mmCIF file of N, CA and C in Angstrom:
data_model
loop_
_atom_site.group_PDB
_atom_site.id
_atom_site.type_symbol
_atom_site.label_atom_id
_atom_site.label_comp_id
_atom_site.label_asym_id
_atom_site.label_seq_id
_atom_site.Cartn_x
_atom_site.Cartn_y
_atom_site.Cartn_z
ATOM 1 N N MET A 1 -144.858 116.579 -99.199
ATOM 2 C CA MET A 1 -143.377 116.429 -99.559
ATOM 3 C C MET A 1 -143.170 116.494 -97.834
ATOM 4 N N ILE A 2 -142.750 115.097 -97.753
ATOM 5 C CA ILE A 2 -142.424 114.491 -96.653
ATOM 6 C C ILE A 2 -141.015 114.728 -96.083
ATOM 7 N N GLU A 3 -140.401 115.276 -95.171
ATOM 8 C CA GLU A 3 -138.449 115.591 -94.901
ATOM 9 C C GLU A 3 -138.338 113.882 -93.879
ATOM 10 N N THR A 4 -136.887 114.334 -94.039
ATOM 11 C CA THR A 4 -136.289 112.892 -93.672
ATOM 12 C C THR A 4 -136.422 112.944 -92.272
ATOM 13 N N ALA A 5 -136.732 113.965 -91.435
ATOM 14 C CA ALA A 5 -136.505 113.553 -90.036
ATOM 15 C C ALA A 5 -137.819 113.105 -89.806
ATOM 16 N N GLU A 6 -139.229 113.183 -90.417
ATOM 17 C CA GLU A 6 -140.373 112.663 -89.880
ATOM 18 C C GLU A 6 -140.477 110.994 -90.509
ATOM 19 N N VAL A 7 -139.836 110.668 -91.243
ATOM 20 C CA VAL A 7 -139.831 109.668 -91.781
ATOM 21 C C VAL A 7 -139.807 108.405 -90.473
ATOM 22 N N ARG A 8 -140.649 107.727 -90.309
ATOM 23 C CA ARG A 8 -140.185 106.396 -88.947
ATOM 24 C C ARG A 8 -140.012 105.122 -89.942
ATOM 25 N N ARG A 9 -139.417 104.585 -89.245
ATOM 26 C CA ARG A 9 -139.050 103.134 -89.651
ATOM 27 C C ARG A 9 -139.247 102.291 -88.389
ATOM 28 N N ASP A 10 -140.579 101.221 -88.659
ATOM 29 C CA ASP A 10 -140.484 100.326 -87.669
ATOM 30 C C ASP A 10 -139.707 99.341 -87.522
ATOM 31 N N PHE A 11 -138.889 98.667 -86.743
ATOM 32 C CA PHE A 11 -137.992 97.749 -86.644
ATOM 33 C C PHE A 11 -138.372 96.552 -85.459
ATOM 34 N N PRO A 12 -138.471 95.398 -85.618
ATOM 35 C CA PRO A 12 -138.862 94.862 -83.948
ATOM 36 C C PRO A 12 -137.682 94.869 -83.604
ATOM 37 N N VAL A 13 -138.407 94.885 -81.900
ATOM 38 C CA VAL A 13 -136.855 94.997 -81.321
ATOM 39 C C VAL A 13 -136.544 93.329 -80.907
ATOM 40 N N ARG A 14 -137.328 92.445 -80.977
ATOM 41 C CA ARG A 14 -136.869 91.237 -80.463
ATOM 42 C C ARG A 14 -137.668 90.501 -81.718
ATOM 43 N N VAL A 15 -136.950 89.704 -82.350
ATOM 44 C CA VAL A 15 -137.959 88.862 -83.139
ATOM 45 C C VAL A 15 -138.223 87.438 -82.952
ATOM 46 N N GLU A 16 -137.427 86.806 -82.110
ATOM 47 C CA GLU A 16 -137.796 85.152 -81.566
ATOM 48 C C GLU A 16 -136.539 85.406 -80.227
ATOM 49 N N GLY A 17 -136.837 86.041 -79.363
ATOM 50 C CA GLY A 17 -136.675 86.193 -78.059
ATOM 51 C C GLY A 17 -134.698 86.181 -77.904
ATOM 52 N N LYS A 18 -134.457 85.860 -76.812
ATOM 53 C CA LYS A 18 -132.747 85.561 -77.243
ATOM 54 C C LYS A 18 -132.669 84.822 -77.500
ATOM 55 N N THR A 19 -131.231 84.888 -78.498
ATOM 56 C CA THR A 19 -130.566 84.183 -79.205
ATOM 57 C C THR A 19 -129.300 83.437 -78.604
ATOM 58 N N PHE A 20 -128.575 82.551 -79.346
ATOM 59 C CA PHE A 20 -127.532 82.326 -78.745
ATOM 60 C C PHE A 20 -126.318 83.214 -78.423
ATOM 61 N N ALA A 21 -126.321 83.994 -79.416
ATOM 62 C CA ALA A 21 -124.961 85.233 -79.132
ATOM 63 C C ALA A 21 -125.392 85.985 -78.084
ATOM 64 N N ASP A 22 -127.041 86.415 -77.581
ATOM 65 C CA ASP A 22 -127.472 86.902 -76.565
ATOM 66 C C ASP A 22 -126.869 86.558 -75.177
ATOM 67 N N ARG A 23 -127.333 85.213 -75.630
ATOM 68 C CA ARG A 23 -127.286 84.361 -73.923
ATOM 69 C C ARG A 23 -125.547 84.172 -73.483
ATOM 70 N N ALA A 24 -124.709 84.267 -74.668
ATOM 71 C CA ALA A 24 -122.960 84.108 -74.403
ATOM 72 C C ALA A 24 -122.924 85.329 -74.189
ATOM 73 N N GLU A 25 -123.205 86.074 -74.888
ATOM 74 C CA GLU A 25 -122.917 87.737 -74.180
ATOM 75 C C GLU A 25 -123.352 88.022 -72.978
ATOM 76 N N SER A 26 -124.150 87.235 -72.468
ATOM 77 C CA SER A 26 -124.389 87.938 -71.184
ATOM 78 C C SER A 26 -123.817 86.928 -70.370
ATOM 79 N N GLY A 27 -123.259 86.237 -70.431
ATOM 80 C CA GLY A 27 -122.549 85.126 -69.886
ATOM 81 C C GLY A 27 -121.197 85.245 -69.655
ATOM 82 N N VAL A 28 -120.678 86.557 -70.772
ATOM 83 C CA VAL A 28 -119.050 86.766 -70.964
ATOM 84 C C VAL A 28 -119.293 88.489 -69.835
ATOM 85 N N GLN A 29 -120.443 89.039 -69.678
ATOM 86 C CA GLN A 29 -120.537 90.157 -69.277
ATOM 87 C C GLN A 29 -120.252 89.838 -67.733
ATOM 88 N N VAL A 30 -121.198 88.579 -67.436
ATOM 89 C CA VAL A 30 -121.169 88.389 -65.528
ATOM 90 C C VAL A 30 -119.361 88.109 -65.283
ATOM 91 N N LEU A 31 -119.169 86.882 -66.272
ATOM 92 C CA LEU A 31 -118.192 86.630 -66.137
ATOM 93 C C LEU A 31 -116.757 87.636 -65.975
ATOM 94 N N SER A 32 -116.807 88.685 -66.890
ATOM 95 C CA SER A 32 -116.191 90.257 -67.048
ATOM 96 C C SER A 32 -116.088 90.989 -65.643
ATOM 97 N N ARG A 33 -117.167 90.895 -65.519
ATOM 98 C CA ARG A 33 -117.700 91.678 -64.253
ATOM 99 C C ARG A 33 -116.668 91.413 -62.958
ATOM 100 N N TRP A 34 -116.818 89.611 -62.691
ATOM 101 C CA TRP A 34 -116.272 89.439 -61.729
ATOM 102 C C TRP A 34 -114.831 89.324 -61.897
ATOM 103 N N ALA A 35 -114.412 89.439 -63.114
ATOM 104 C CA ALA A 35 -112.681 89.142 -63.263
ATOM 105 C C ALA A 35 -112.305 90.610 -62.878
ATOM 106 N N GLY A 36 -113.005 91.864 -63.283
ATOM 107 C CA GLY A 36 -112.953 93.171 -62.825
ATOM 108 C C GLY A 36 -112.961 93.382 -61.337
ATOM 109 N N ILE A 37 -113.805 92.771 -60.664
ATOM 110 C CA ILE A 37 -114.064 92.827 -59.331
ATOM 111 C C ILE A 37 -112.665 92.074 -58.593
ATOM 112 N N LEU A 38 -112.560 91.097 -59.171
ATOM 113 C CA LEU A 38 -111.111 89.893 -58.487
ATOM 114 C C LEU A 38 -109.941 91.187 -58.824
ATOM 115 N N ALA A 39 -109.732 91.826 -59.779
ATOM 116 C CA ALA A 39 -108.559 92.392 -60.356
ATOM 117 C C ALA A 39 -108.385 93.698 -59.354
ATOM 118 N N PHE A 40 -109.658 94.367 -59.057
ATOM 119 C CA PHE A 40 -109.133 95.488 -58.154
ATOM 120 C C PHE A 40 -109.095 95.324 -56.987
ATOM 121 N N VAL A 41 -109.435 94.073 -56.046
ATOM 122 C CA VAL A 41 -109.490 93.460 -54.934
ATOM 123 C C VAL A 41 -107.955 93.278 -54.990
ATOM 124 N N GLY A 42 -107.828 92.361 -55.697
ATOM 125 C CA GLY A 42 -106.091 91.972 -55.882
ATOM 126 C C GLY A 42 -105.054 93.241 -56.108
ATOM 127 N N THR A 43 -105.658 94.274 -56.547
ATOM 128 C CA THR A 43 -104.783 95.540 -56.602
ATOM 129 C C THR A 43 -104.669 95.887 -55.285
ATOM 130 N N VAL A 44 -105.661 96.112 -54.862
ATOM 131 C CA VAL A 44 -106.172 97.059 -53.619
ATOM 132 C C VAL A 44 -105.009 96.145 -52.483
ATOM 133 N N ALA A 45 -104.879 95.041 -52.617
ATOM 134 C CA ALA A 45 -104.237 94.039 -51.625
ATOM 135 C C ALA A 45 -102.940 94.340 -52.005
ATOM 136 N N ALA A 46 -102.904 93.946 -52.830
ATOM 137 C CA ALA A 46 -100.696 94.366 -53.379
ATOM 138 C C ALA A 46 -100.514 95.609 -52.719
ATOM 139 N N ILE A 47 -101.289 96.491 -53.221
ATOM 140 C CA ILE A 47 -100.962 97.978 -52.470
ATOM 141 C C ILE A 47 -101.026 97.737 -50.585
ATOM 142 N N ALA A 48 -101.495 97.605 -50.238
ATOM 143 C CA ALA A 48 -101.800 97.258 -48.912
ATOM 144 C C ALA A 48 -100.510 96.839 -48.595
ATOM 145 N N TRP A 49 -100.045 95.570 -49.220
ATOM 146 C CA TRP A 49 -99.292 94.765 -48.523
ATOM 147 C C TRP A 49 -97.887 95.288 -48.881
ATOM 148 N N LEU A 50 -97.892 96.137 -50.059
ATOM 149 C CA LEU A 50 -96.627 97.346 -50.298
ATOM 150 C C LEU A 50 -96.435 98.202 -49.440
ATOM 151 N N ILE A 51 -97.370 98.530 -48.787
ATOM 152 C CA ILE A 51 -97.496 99.666 -47.538
ATOM 153 C C ILE A 51 -97.175 99.518 -46.362
ATOM 154 N N PHE A 52 -97.593 98.658 -45.927
ATOM 155 C CA PHE A 52 -97.771 97.852 -44.612
ATOM 156 C C PHE A 52 -96.775 96.653 -44.191
#
């Protein structure tokens, strides 16, 4: 009798390399990262402008 925890299923991690969606997602992640950095810098600059 095989318990459910012992059953292994092998799924391929990548079938054909990067797909169009994967490439688009990586571009969106880079854009999102830079947008977050610019928003943070802008917020710090605005707070500094208000204080000083």
